[in-house]
Amino acid sequence: MFWPVVDSTVQTDVQLGVGAEEGVDMAIVRAVSHTDGERRRLALASPVTGLPIDEIDVDGGAEVQLAVARARAAQPGWAARSIGERAALVRGAIDVISARRAEIAETIRIETGKPMAEALGVEIVPACDFLNYWSGRARRDLRPHRQRLHGYLRPFKKLHIQYQPLGVVGVITPWNAPFVLTLNPVVQALLAGNTVVFKPSEVTPRAGEWVARVLHEAGVPEDVVQVLHGDGETGAALVDSELDKVCFTGSVATGRKIASACAARFVPCTLELGGKDAMIVCADADLERAAAGAVYLSMFNTGQVCMSVERIYVVESVAEEFIGLVARKAAEVRYGPGDTDMGPLFWDRQLDLVARHVTEARAAGAEILVGGSAEAGEGLYFQPTVIAGADHGMRIMTEETFGPIAAIVRVADEDEAIRLANDSRYGLSGSVFTKDPARARRIAARLTTGSVVHNDAAVVYGVPEAPFGGRKDSGVGQVNGVHALRGFTHAQPVLIDRWQPKRESIWYPYTDKTIRDLDGLIRAFGNRLVRRLLS
């Protein structure tokens, strides 16, 4: 199987071969010439300066197979450790991250250009929280337990549930949050007793690699968690190897290929494939907060967040004031090199797509209130941008943009906002800004989306108690939530016989008494009191 030689969170037109001539000159990832027999090599450039920052050897099929074989051999020993021992080792990674946070943050910043506040707040703080939370939950969530039976079987059988690790888990992660989006599924899989082979994006290989480094320093054996480097070919080889589960975060197009490959072998997969999240601003919203949220939640991480606000629907009665506030606050966002509010886009191909969406919207009649252009000169900088008057005939309202764009649409009322919010092939998350929590819940119930946040957005991924996953083209399955660790196991029911009789009443030979007993049982279900007792 061959996939595109890119692992992106967004499937861009450039990946499809459209409009490449409109892109910037600089390439974040480019192939380095090599001779036959040598491993392929990729050169990386800085999104801030365009200057070279690193080179990586691409792991091919042989390296992938070796890593998976080592993981397979190591898995029984790792699973044989007690849950408490695995949790203690994993939790120890918090101390490693704390001690080496400056190095991790610097690696993230070199590869992405993120401001320090985002390297710490988007990546390192939630990573520590996930490590602490999942390590604390592991014993409770994974220990075998007795499940009470209902009904007529209760006097005769006892049910026990035990959780068996799946085996070897493959994890493929994107470039927009390379440390935390790698660490979270890797840690969940490890705590459940699996070994893990993961591949970070070729755009941010060293930031992702830190996940293996901190876990190894904490005492997790090297073969238990391994990192591979490379592009789409490496990812394809990993998915096609002898894995027991695949976790992927990335584009819809690649996600479909992974789903197909997994289905052919009956391998479970979890796919988080991005979104086009809508923000609804009700007439009773705190407009200062809503406007500040609209700017931050569409532009933090330079808008490169799968749950960032990409569409804003504001009720007409407050639209004028809201739009004015958003434009004013967006114009105050500091961007550029150094410790500003907003850094560059992380990938040159993403800059092409963002510029194209804005240019097309302007040509179709949308009004650019703030920004709207890429910055000339070094770096992949796009201005903080506010667009008014967009509609669903424009790609900026229907396709994932993944850039610092606040696109605002006026609507007559909440019903129209809900209709337009649901008019999308994506369904990852959404947000509702209102002073009335009950109204937020009522609106949420009508949104076809994986999650909804009141007076905020995007933060739901950082709430480990909340199951996180998308609907429609936004993916399959969920991470986090109360069943997160169990999602990396097979829940095995073991039904224990209470009395060990010589035979069960339903076993051969069938007699008239067998028929009478079954008929009596059916008639008993007709009695409401019996039904309550058996429920």
Short mmCIF file of C-alpha atoms in Angstrom, two decimals:
data_model
loop_
_atom_site.label_atom_id
_atom_site.label_comp_id
_atom_site.label_asym_id
_atom_site.label_seq_id
_atom_site.Cartn_x
_atom_site.Cartn_y
_atom_site.Cartn_z
CA MET A 1 0.00 0.00 0.00
CA PHE A 2 1.31 3.49 -0.81
CA TRP A 3 0.05 6.70 0.73
CA PRO A 4 0.98 10.34 0.09
CA VAL A 5 4.43 11.17 1.45
CA VAL A 6 2.99 13.65 3.93
CA ASP A 7 1.37 13.28 7.32
CA SER A 8 -0.71 16.39 7.81
CA THR A 9 -3.57 17.32 10.07
CA VAL A 10 -5.20 18.93 7.04
CA GLN A 11 -5.51 17.47 3.55
CA THR A 12 -4.45 20.48 1.51
CA ASP A 13 -4.89 21.21 -2.16
CA VAL A 14 -1.11 21.17 -2.48
CA GLN A 15 -1.15 17.53 -1.38
CA LEU A 16 -3.60 16.88 -4.16
CA GLY A 17 -1.36 18.63 -6.69
CA VAL A 18 -3.43 21.81 -7.06
CA GLY A 19 -1.99 25.30 -7.00
CA ALA A 20 1.50 24.49 -5.78
CA GLU A 21 2.90 27.35 -7.80
CA GLU A 22 1.15 29.79 -5.46
CA GLY A 23 3.11 28.60 -2.39
CA VAL A 24 6.05 30.17 -0.66
CA ASP A 25 9.59 29.40 -1.80
CA MET A 26 10.67 27.82 1.43
CA ALA A 27 9.99 24.14 2.16
CA ILE A 28 9.76 22.98 5.75
CA VAL A 29 10.44 19.37 4.77
CA ARG A 30 12.41 18.38 1.69
CA ALA A 31 14.10 15.22 0.50
CA VAL A 32 17.90 15.04 0.63
CA SER A 33 19.52 13.34 -2.34
CA HIS A 34 20.76 9.84 -1.62
CA THR A 35 22.27 6.97 -3.52
CA ASP A 36 20.79 3.54 -4.08
CA GLY A 37 20.97 1.42 -0.98
CA GLU A 38 21.03 4.36 1.40
CA ARG A 39 18.13 5.23 3.63
CA ARG A 40 16.11 8.20 2.49
CA ARG A 41 16.81 11.39 4.38
CA LEU A 42 14.66 14.46 5.02
CA ALA A 43 15.90 17.98 5.75
CA LEU A 44 13.88 20.27 8.02
CA ALA A 45 13.73 24.07 7.96
CA SER A 46 12.51 26.58 10.55
CA PRO A 47 9.04 28.09 10.00
CA VAL A 48 10.42 31.27 11.62
CA THR A 49 13.48 31.87 9.45
CA GLY A 50 13.43 29.28 6.67
CA LEU A 51 16.92 28.20 7.68
CA PRO A 52 17.91 24.53 8.10
CA ILE A 53 17.39 23.11 11.58
CA ASP A 54 17.75 19.32 11.30
CA GLU A 55 17.89 16.22 9.16
CA ILE A 56 16.31 12.84 9.86
CA ASP A 57 16.80 9.36 8.45
CA VAL A 58 13.57 7.85 7.18
CA ASP A 59 12.68 4.50 8.69
CA GLY A 60 11.64 2.15 5.93
CA GLY A 61 9.79 -1.13 5.94
CA ALA A 62 12.70 -3.10 7.40
CA GLU A 63 13.11 -0.72 10.33
CA VAL A 64 9.36 -0.72 10.96
CA GLN A 65 9.16 -4.51 11.01
CA LEU A 66 12.12 -4.72 13.38
CA ALA A 67 10.58 -2.20 15.79
CA VAL A 68 7.24 -4.02 15.82
CA ALA A 69 8.98 -7.38 16.35
CA ARG A 70 10.90 -5.95 19.31
CA ALA A 71 7.67 -4.52 20.72
CA ARG A 72 5.95 -7.89 20.28
CA ALA A 73 8.73 -9.67 22.15
CA ALA A 74 8.69 -7.13 24.98
CA GLN A 75 4.91 -7.02 25.46
CA PRO A 76 4.36 -10.13 27.63
CA GLY A 77 6.95 -8.98 30.13
CA TRP A 78 5.50 -5.47 30.28
CA ALA A 79 1.95 -6.84 30.70
CA ALA A 80 3.13 -9.18 33.44
CA ARG A 81 4.09 -6.23 35.62
CA SER A 82 1.39 -5.15 38.02
CA ILE A 83 -0.78 -2.21 37.07
CA GLY A 84 0.69 -0.31 40.00
CA GLU A 85 4.24 -0.90 38.79
CA ARG A 86 3.44 0.26 35.26
CA ALA A 87 1.68 3.32 36.67
CA ALA A 88 4.61 4.20 38.91
CA LEU A 89 7.06 4.10 36.00
CA VAL A 90 4.79 6.16 33.76
CA ARG A 91 4.09 8.71 36.49
CA GLY A 92 7.83 9.13 36.91
CA ALA A 93 7.90 10.82 33.51
CA ILE A 94 6.37 13.89 35.19
CA ASP A 95 9.59 14.43 37.12
CA VAL A 96 11.61 14.04 33.93
CA ILE A 97 9.44 16.58 32.09
CA SER A 98 9.66 19.00 34.99
CA ALA A 99 13.44 18.75 35.06
CA ARG A 100 13.81 19.00 31.29
CA ARG A 101 10.95 21.33 30.46
CA ALA A 102 13.25 24.02 29.06
CA GLU A 103 14.79 21.55 26.59
CA ILE A 104 11.41 20.15 25.55
CA ALA A 105 9.93 23.61 25.09
CA GLU A 106 12.95 24.74 23.08
CA THR A 107 12.65 21.73 20.76
CA ILE A 108 8.97 22.46 20.23
CA ARG A 109 9.73 26.11 19.51
CA ILE A 110 12.57 25.33 17.08
CA GLU A 111 10.34 23.05 15.02
CA THR A 112 7.09 25.06 15.21
CA GLY A 113 7.93 28.65 16.14
CA LYS A 114 5.31 28.61 18.92
CA PRO A 115 5.47 31.34 21.55
CA MET A 116 6.79 30.09 24.87
CA ALA A 117 3.34 30.42 26.45
CA GLU A 118 1.96 27.92 23.93
CA ALA A 119 4.91 25.53 24.16
CA LEU A 120 4.26 25.39 27.90
CA GLY A 121 0.48 25.83 28.05
CA VAL A 122 -0.63 23.81 25.01
CA GLU A 123 1.97 21.06 25.23
CA ILE A 124 3.79 20.59 28.54
CA VAL A 125 1.19 21.48 31.18
CA PRO A 126 -1.52 19.16 29.79
CA ALA A 127 1.09 16.44 29.21
CA CYS A 128 1.95 16.46 32.92
CA ASP A 129 -1.74 16.47 33.82
CA PHE A 130 -2.46 13.49 31.55
CA LEU A 131 0.45 11.53 33.02
CA ASN A 132 -0.76 12.20 36.55
CA TYR A 133 -4.43 11.52 35.82
CA TRP A 134 -4.05 8.28 33.84
CA SER A 135 -1.47 6.90 36.25
CA GLY A 136 -3.90 7.55 39.08
CA ARG A 137 -6.83 5.97 37.23
CA ALA A 138 -5.03 2.85 36.04
CA ARG A 139 -5.60 0.57 39.05
CA ARG A 140 -9.26 1.54 39.35
CA ASP A 141 -10.08 1.26 35.66
CA LEU A 142 -8.08 -1.85 34.74
CA ARG A 143 -8.39 -4.16 37.73
CA PRO A 144 -10.65 -7.23 37.30
CA HIS A 145 -14.03 -6.77 38.88
CA ARG A 146 -17.26 -8.59 39.62
CA GLN A 147 -20.30 -7.51 37.59
CA ARG A 148 -23.72 -8.09 39.19
CA LEU A 149 -26.03 -10.19 37.03
CA HIS A 150 -29.68 -9.46 36.49
CA GLY A 151 -32.63 -11.77 36.33
CA TYR A 152 -33.02 -15.49 36.35
CA LEU A 153 -29.30 -16.26 35.87
CA ARG A 154 -28.29 -14.50 39.09
CA PRO A 155 -28.79 -17.52 41.39
CA PHE A 156 -26.75 -19.80 39.10
CA LYS A 157 -23.85 -17.76 37.64
CA LYS A 158 -21.27 -15.13 38.66
CA LEU A 159 -19.78 -12.70 36.13
CA HIS A 160 -16.22 -11.39 36.33
CA ILE A 161 -14.66 -8.91 33.87
CA GLN A 162 -10.92 -8.83 33.32
CA TYR A 163 -9.01 -6.56 30.95
CA GLN A 164 -6.44 -8.07 28.64
CA PRO A 165 -3.92 -5.87 26.80
CA LEU A 166 -4.34 -5.90 23.04
CA GLY A 167 -0.63 -6.35 22.32
CA VAL A 168 1.27 -3.86 20.14
CA VAL A 169 -0.30 -0.46 19.46
CA GLY A 170 0.76 1.84 16.63
CA VAL A 171 0.35 5.60 17.12
CA ILE A 172 0.72 8.21 14.35
CA THR A 173 0.50 11.85 15.37
CA PRO A 174 0.46 15.31 13.73
CA TRP A 175 2.60 18.42 13.82
CA ASN A 176 0.27 20.95 15.45
CA ALA A 177 0.75 19.70 19.05
CA PRO A 178 3.50 17.12 18.57
CA PHE A 179 4.36 16.48 22.22
CA VAL A 180 1.01 16.26 23.98
CA LEU A 181 -0.94 14.63 21.13
CA THR A 182 1.68 11.89 21.04
CA LEU A 183 2.06 11.45 24.78
CA ASN A 184 -1.63 11.06 25.63
CA PRO A 185 -2.47 7.95 23.54
CA VAL A 186 0.99 6.44 24.10
CA VAL A 187 0.61 6.65 27.89
CA GLN A 188 -2.91 5.23 27.85
CA ALA A 189 -1.77 2.26 25.77
CA LEU A 190 1.26 1.61 28.01
CA LEU A 191 -0.73 1.70 31.23
CA ALA A 192 -3.13 -0.87 29.75
CA GLY A 193 -0.21 -3.28 29.31
CA ASN A 194 0.53 -2.79 25.63
CA THR A 195 3.80 -1.93 23.97
CA VAL A 196 3.81 1.04 21.59
CA VAL A 197 5.53 1.97 18.34
CA PHE A 198 4.78 5.56 17.34
CA LYS A 199 5.60 7.88 14.47
CA PRO A 200 5.48 11.64 14.97
CA SER A 201 5.04 13.93 11.99
CA GLU A 202 8.09 14.48 9.83
CA VAL A 203 7.46 18.21 10.34
CA THR A 204 8.07 17.94 14.11
CA PRO A 205 10.08 14.74 14.63
CA ARG A 206 12.19 15.76 17.61
CA ALA A 207 9.31 17.25 19.57
CA GLY A 208 7.45 13.97 19.22
CA GLU A 209 10.59 11.97 19.98
CA TRP A 210 10.73 13.58 23.43
CA VAL A 211 7.79 11.35 24.46
CA ALA A 212 9.93 8.24 24.13
CA ARG A 213 12.90 9.99 25.74
CA VAL A 214 11.05 11.06 28.90
CA LEU A 215 9.42 7.66 29.32
CA HIS A 216 12.74 5.86 28.89
CA GLU A 217 14.38 8.17 31.43
CA ALA A 218 11.54 7.37 33.83
CA GLY A 219 12.34 3.66 33.55
CA VAL A 220 10.00 2.37 30.83
CA PRO A 221 12.08 -0.19 28.87
CA GLU A 222 13.27 0.90 25.44
CA ASP A 223 11.51 -1.88 23.52
CA VAL A 224 8.23 -1.12 25.30
CA VAL A 225 7.93 2.29 23.65
CA GLN A 226 9.76 3.03 20.40
CA VAL A 227 9.77 5.95 17.99
CA LEU A 228 10.04 5.78 14.21
CA HIS A 229 10.83 8.72 11.96
CA GLY A 230 9.66 9.32 8.44
CA ASP A 231 6.85 10.46 6.22
CA GLY A 232 3.72 8.85 4.84
CA GLU A 233 5.58 5.79 3.58
CA THR A 234 6.77 5.06 7.11
CA GLY A 235 3.26 5.55 8.44
CA ALA A 236 1.85 3.19 5.83
CA ALA A 237 4.44 0.55 6.69
CA LEU A 238 3.56 0.86 10.38
CA VAL A 239 -0.17 0.48 9.79
CA ASP A 240 0.43 -2.51 7.51
CA SER A 241 2.62 -4.24 10.11
CA GLU A 242 1.40 -6.73 12.71
CA LEU A 243 -0.29 -4.26 15.05
CA ASP A 244 -3.21 -4.90 17.38
CA LYS A 245 -4.59 -1.35 17.32
CA VAL A 246 -3.89 1.90 15.48
CA CYS A 247 -4.39 5.41 16.85
CA PHE A 248 -4.16 8.15 14.23
CA THR A 249 -4.59 11.91 14.33
CA GLY A 250 -4.46 13.61 10.95
CA SER A 251 -6.24 14.20 7.67
CA VAL A 252 -9.56 12.72 6.57
CA ALA A 253 -7.98 11.32 3.40
CA THR A 254 -5.25 9.44 5.25
CA GLY A 255 -7.71 8.41 7.95
CA ARG A 256 -9.88 6.70 5.33
CA LYS A 257 -6.89 4.72 4.08
CA ILE A 258 -5.98 3.67 7.61
CA ALA A 259 -9.57 2.64 8.34
CA SER A 260 -9.61 0.54 5.18
CA ALA A 261 -6.29 -1.12 6.02
CA CYS A 262 -7.42 -1.88 9.57
CA ALA A 263 -10.80 -3.19 8.44
CA ALA A 264 -9.14 -5.65 6.07
CA ARG A 265 -7.36 -7.24 9.05
CA PHE A 266 -10.08 -6.62 11.68
CA VAL A 267 -7.70 -4.38 13.65
CA PRO A 268 -9.42 -1.74 15.81
CA CYS A 269 -8.52 1.88 15.17
CA THR A 270 -9.19 5.29 16.66
CA LEU A 271 -9.19 8.15 14.16
CA GLU A 272 -9.28 11.86 15.05
CA LEU A 273 -9.53 13.63 11.73
CA GLY A 274 -9.96 17.32 12.36
CA GLY A 275 -12.93 19.63 12.27
CA LYS A 276 -14.60 22.84 11.28
CA ASP A 277 -15.86 23.82 14.70
CA ALA A 278 -18.69 26.32 15.03
CA MET A 279 -19.13 28.94 17.75
CA ILE A 280 -22.65 30.19 18.42
CA VAL A 281 -23.05 33.61 20.05
CA CYS A 282 -26.51 34.03 21.60
CA ALA A 283 -28.25 37.34 22.17
CA ASP A 284 -27.66 37.11 25.93
CA ALA A 285 -23.93 36.36 25.69
CA ASP A 286 -21.31 38.35 27.55
CA LEU A 287 -20.04 40.04 24.40
CA GLU A 288 -16.68 41.08 25.85
CA ARG A 289 -15.93 37.49 26.78
CA ALA A 290 -17.38 36.13 23.54
CA ALA A 291 -15.29 38.49 21.43
CA ALA A 292 -12.12 37.75 23.37
CA GLY A 293 -12.88 34.05 23.03
CA ALA A 294 -13.57 34.35 19.31
CA VAL A 295 -10.15 35.88 18.74
CA TYR A 296 -8.15 33.62 21.03
CA LEU A 297 -9.95 30.38 20.22
CA SER A 298 -9.60 30.90 16.46
CA MET A 299 -5.98 32.07 16.60
CA PHE A 300 -4.07 30.39 19.45
CA ASN A 301 -1.48 27.94 18.14
CA THR A 302 -1.84 30.09 14.97
CA GLY A 303 -5.27 28.52 14.47
CA GLN A 304 -3.71 25.09 14.02
CA VAL A 305 -5.92 23.21 16.45
CA CYS A 306 -8.45 20.60 15.35
CA MET A 307 -10.97 22.14 17.78
CA SER A 308 -10.18 25.78 17.05
CA VAL A 309 -13.13 28.03 16.25
CA GLU A 310 -13.37 28.14 12.44
CA ARG A 311 -16.96 29.36 12.04
CA ILE A 312 -18.76 31.95 14.17
CA TYR A 313 -22.53 32.46 14.03
CA VAL A 314 -23.76 35.51 15.92
CA VAL A 315 -27.42 36.45 16.47
CA GLU A 316 -28.30 39.58 14.50
CA SER A 317 -29.47 41.61 17.50
CA VAL A 318 -25.91 41.70 18.93
CA ALA A 319 -23.93 41.17 15.73
CA GLU A 320 -22.82 44.75 15.15
CA GLU A 321 -21.35 45.17 18.62
CA PHE A 322 -19.81 41.70 18.64
CA ILE A 323 -18.13 42.07 15.25
CA GLY A 324 -16.71 45.44 16.24
CA LEU A 325 -15.25 43.99 19.43
CA VAL A 326 -13.73 41.02 17.57
CA ALA A 327 -12.12 43.29 14.98
CA ARG A 328 -10.64 45.54 17.67
CA LYS A 329 -9.25 42.65 19.71
CA ALA A 330 -7.83 40.86 16.67
CA ALA A 331 -6.03 44.01 15.57
CA GLU A 332 -4.27 44.03 18.96
CA VAL A 333 -2.83 40.50 18.61
CA ARG A 334 0.97 40.65 18.46
CA TYR A 335 2.52 38.29 15.95
CA GLY A 336 5.93 37.60 14.50
CA PRO A 337 9.25 36.20 15.76
CA GLY A 338 10.15 36.26 19.44
CA ASP A 339 7.87 36.17 22.44
CA THR A 340 4.72 37.49 20.80
CA ASP A 341 1.12 36.31 21.05
CA MET A 342 1.08 34.38 17.78
CA GLY A 343 3.80 32.56 15.93
CA PRO A 344 4.05 31.34 12.35
CA LEU A 345 2.18 28.56 10.66
CA PHE A 346 4.20 25.41 11.15
CA TRP A 347 4.23 24.14 7.57
CA ASP A 348 4.63 25.92 4.25
CA ARG A 349 1.83 23.92 2.64
CA GLN A 350 -0.54 25.16 5.32
CA LEU A 351 0.28 28.76 4.45
CA ASP A 352 -0.76 28.08 0.85
CA LEU A 353 -4.13 26.75 1.95
CA VAL A 354 -4.91 29.54 4.42
CA ALA A 355 -4.03 32.22 1.86
CA ARG A 356 -6.17 30.53 -0.78
CA HIS A 357 -9.23 30.29 1.48
CA VAL A 358 -9.01 33.97 2.40
CA THR A 359 -8.39 35.09 -1.20
CA GLU A 360 -11.36 33.09 -2.46
CA ALA A 361 -13.63 34.45 0.27
CA ARG A 362 -12.64 38.02 -0.56
CA ALA A 363 -13.28 37.42 -4.26
CA ALA A 364 -16.70 35.91 -3.45
CA GLY A 365 -17.82 39.00 -1.55
CA ALA A 366 -16.70 38.48 2.05
CA GLU A 367 -15.33 41.53 3.86
CA ILE A 368 -11.84 41.36 5.35
CA LEU A 369 -12.05 43.52 8.46
CA VAL A 370 -8.59 42.77 9.85
CA GLY A 371 -5.49 41.21 8.29
CA GLY A 372 -6.05 38.88 5.38
CA SER A 373 -2.53 38.41 4.03
CA ALA A 374 0.65 36.47 4.50
CA GLU A 375 3.52 38.55 5.81
CA ALA A 376 6.30 39.27 3.33
CA GLY A 377 9.81 38.19 4.26
CA GLU A 378 11.17 35.29 6.24
CA GLY A 379 8.89 32.91 8.07
CA LEU A 380 5.43 31.46 7.58
CA TYR A 381 3.50 34.32 9.14
CA PHE A 382 -0.13 35.03 8.31
CA GLN A 383 -1.83 38.06 9.76
CA PRO A 384 -4.54 37.61 12.43
CA THR A 385 -7.63 37.87 10.24
CA VAL A 386 -11.30 38.68 10.76
CA ILE A 387 -13.78 38.03 7.97
CA ALA A 388 -17.42 39.13 7.93
CA GLY A 389 -20.14 38.30 5.45
CA ALA A 390 -18.91 34.82 4.57
CA ASP A 391 -21.39 32.12 3.58
CA HIS A 392 -21.47 28.38 3.01
CA GLY A 393 -20.70 28.78 -0.66
CA MET A 394 -17.14 29.64 0.37
CA ARG A 395 -14.55 27.05 1.30
CA ILE A 396 -13.53 29.12 4.31
CA MET A 397 -16.88 28.09 5.83
CA THR A 398 -16.91 24.46 4.69
CA GLU A 399 -13.34 23.14 4.59
CA GLU A 400 -10.82 23.02 7.42
CA THR A 401 -8.64 26.13 7.15
CA PHE A 402 -6.29 25.59 10.10
CA GLY A 403 -5.14 29.17 10.31
CA PRO A 404 -5.62 32.36 12.38
CA ILE A 405 -8.99 33.25 10.86
CA ALA A 406 -12.16 34.38 12.65
CA ALA A 407 -14.93 34.02 10.04
CA ILE A 408 -18.22 35.55 11.24
CA VAL A 409 -21.75 35.07 9.91
CA ARG A 410 -24.83 36.97 11.10
CA VAL A 411 -27.90 34.82 11.76
CA ALA A 412 -31.49 35.71 12.54
CA ASP A 413 -31.74 33.55 15.66
CA GLU A 414 -30.41 30.50 17.45
CA ASP A 415 -32.36 28.13 15.20
CA GLU A 416 -30.54 29.42 12.13
CA ALA A 417 -27.22 29.23 13.97
CA ILE A 418 -27.85 25.59 14.84
CA ARG A 419 -28.88 24.76 11.27
CA LEU A 420 -25.72 26.32 9.84
CA ALA A 421 -23.49 24.81 12.51
CA ASN A 422 -24.80 21.35 11.53
CA ASP A 423 -24.36 22.11 7.81
CA SER A 424 -20.88 20.62 7.72
CA ARG A 425 -19.25 17.32 6.86
CA TYR A 426 -17.26 17.70 10.09
CA GLY A 427 -18.49 17.18 13.63
CA LEU A 428 -15.64 17.36 16.10
CA SER A 429 -16.63 19.99 18.67
CA GLY A 430 -18.52 23.26 19.05
CA SER A 431 -19.15 26.08 21.48
CA VAL A 432 -22.09 28.11 22.72
CA PHE A 433 -21.69 31.54 24.31
CA THR A 434 -24.62 32.44 26.53
CA LYS A 435 -25.16 33.48 30.13
CA ASP A 436 -27.71 30.69 30.54
CA PRO A 437 -26.19 27.21 31.09
CA ALA A 438 -29.57 25.59 30.44
CA ARG A 439 -29.73 27.27 27.03
CA ALA A 440 -26.21 26.02 26.28
CA ARG A 441 -27.27 22.46 27.05
CA ARG A 442 -30.43 22.74 24.95
CA ILE A 443 -28.45 24.00 21.98
CA ALA A 444 -25.77 21.36 22.51
CA ALA A 445 -28.41 18.64 22.33
CA ARG A 446 -29.28 19.80 18.81
CA LEU A 447 -25.69 19.97 17.52
CA THR A 448 -24.35 16.96 15.63
CA THR A 449 -20.88 17.18 17.05
CA GLY A 450 -18.62 15.15 19.29
CA SER A 451 -18.57 17.65 22.16
CA VAL A 452 -19.81 21.12 23.07
CA VAL A 453 -18.21 23.71 25.36
CA HIS A 454 -20.03 26.54 27.13
CA ASN A 455 -18.38 29.99 26.92
CA ASP A 456 -15.10 28.45 25.77
CA ALA A 457 -13.78 26.03 23.15
CA ALA A 458 -11.00 23.52 22.44
CA VAL A 459 -10.37 22.94 26.17
CA VAL A 460 -12.43 19.74 26.20
CA TYR A 461 -9.49 17.63 24.95
CA GLY A 462 -7.60 18.67 28.05
CA VAL A 463 -10.38 17.34 30.31
CA PRO A 464 -9.43 13.67 30.62
CA GLU A 465 -12.77 12.75 32.20
CA ALA A 466 -14.56 13.81 28.98
CA PRO A 467 -14.73 11.26 26.14
CA PHE A 468 -13.29 12.99 23.09
CA GLY A 469 -14.00 12.07 19.49
CA GLY A 470 -15.72 13.28 16.38
CA ARG A 471 -18.79 12.52 14.34
CA LYS A 472 -19.19 12.48 10.57
CA ASP A 473 -15.84 13.09 8.83
CA SER A 474 -14.20 14.09 12.10
CA GLY A 475 -13.31 10.53 12.93
CA VAL A 476 -14.11 7.21 14.55
CA GLY A 477 -13.88 6.27 18.21
CA GLN A 478 -12.98 8.30 21.26
CA VAL A 479 -10.00 9.01 23.46
CA ASN A 480 -10.15 10.11 27.09
CA GLY A 481 -13.21 9.58 29.25
CA VAL A 482 -13.94 6.87 31.78
CA HIS A 483 -13.35 4.07 29.24
CA ALA A 484 -10.11 5.46 27.78
CA LEU A 485 -7.69 2.96 29.31
CA ARG A 486 -10.08 0.08 28.70
CA GLY A 487 -10.16 1.07 25.04
CA PHE A 488 -6.63 -0.34 24.78
CA THR A 489 -7.74 -3.69 26.18
CA HIS A 490 -10.08 -6.53 25.43
CA ALA A 491 -12.74 -6.69 28.15
CA GLN A 492 -12.98 -10.42 28.75
CA PRO A 493 -16.09 -11.67 30.56
CA VAL A 494 -15.60 -14.83 32.61
CA LEU A 495 -18.86 -16.48 33.67
CA ILE A 496 -18.42 -18.65 36.77
CA ASP A 497 -20.77 -21.47 37.69
CA ARG A 498 -22.05 -21.12 41.27
CA TRP A 499 -23.14 -24.69 42.09
CA GLN A 500 -21.47 -26.96 39.53
CA PRO A 501 -24.46 -29.29 38.91
CA LYS A 502 -24.07 -32.35 36.69
CA ARG A 503 -26.04 -30.69 33.89
CA GLU A 504 -28.00 -27.53 33.11
CA SER A 505 -31.80 -27.75 32.86
CA ILE A 506 -31.73 -26.72 29.18
CA TRP A 507 -29.20 -29.38 28.15
CA TYR A 508 -30.13 -32.55 26.25
CA PRO A 509 -32.33 -34.46 26.36
CA TYR A 510 -35.31 -32.16 25.85
CA THR A 511 -38.39 -33.35 27.74
CA ASP A 512 -41.94 -32.21 28.39
CA LYS A 513 -40.62 -30.66 31.62
CA THR A 514 -38.13 -28.59 29.60
CA ILE A 515 -40.99 -27.13 27.58
CA ARG A 516 -43.14 -26.47 30.69
CA ASP A 517 -40.27 -24.72 32.49
CA LEU A 518 -39.49 -22.46 29.51
CA ASP A 519 -43.15 -21.68 28.94
CA GLY A 520 -43.56 -20.79 32.62
CA LEU A 521 -40.56 -18.50 32.46
CA ILE A 522 -42.04 -16.66 29.48
CA ARG A 523 -45.38 -16.29 31.27
CA ALA A 524 -43.57 -14.94 34.33
CA PHE A 525 -42.22 -12.07 32.22
CA GLY A 526 -45.81 -11.00 31.76
CA ASN A 527 -46.02 -10.14 35.46
CA ARG A 528 -44.84 -6.59 36.18
CA LEU A 529 -43.59 -7.49 39.65
CA VAL A 530 -41.51 -10.33 38.23
CA ARG A 531 -40.11 -8.04 35.54
CA ARG A 532 -38.99 -5.59 38.21
CA LEU A 533 -37.38 -8.37 40.23
CA LEU A 534 -35.55 -9.69 37.18
CA SER A 535 -34.35 -6.31 35.89
#
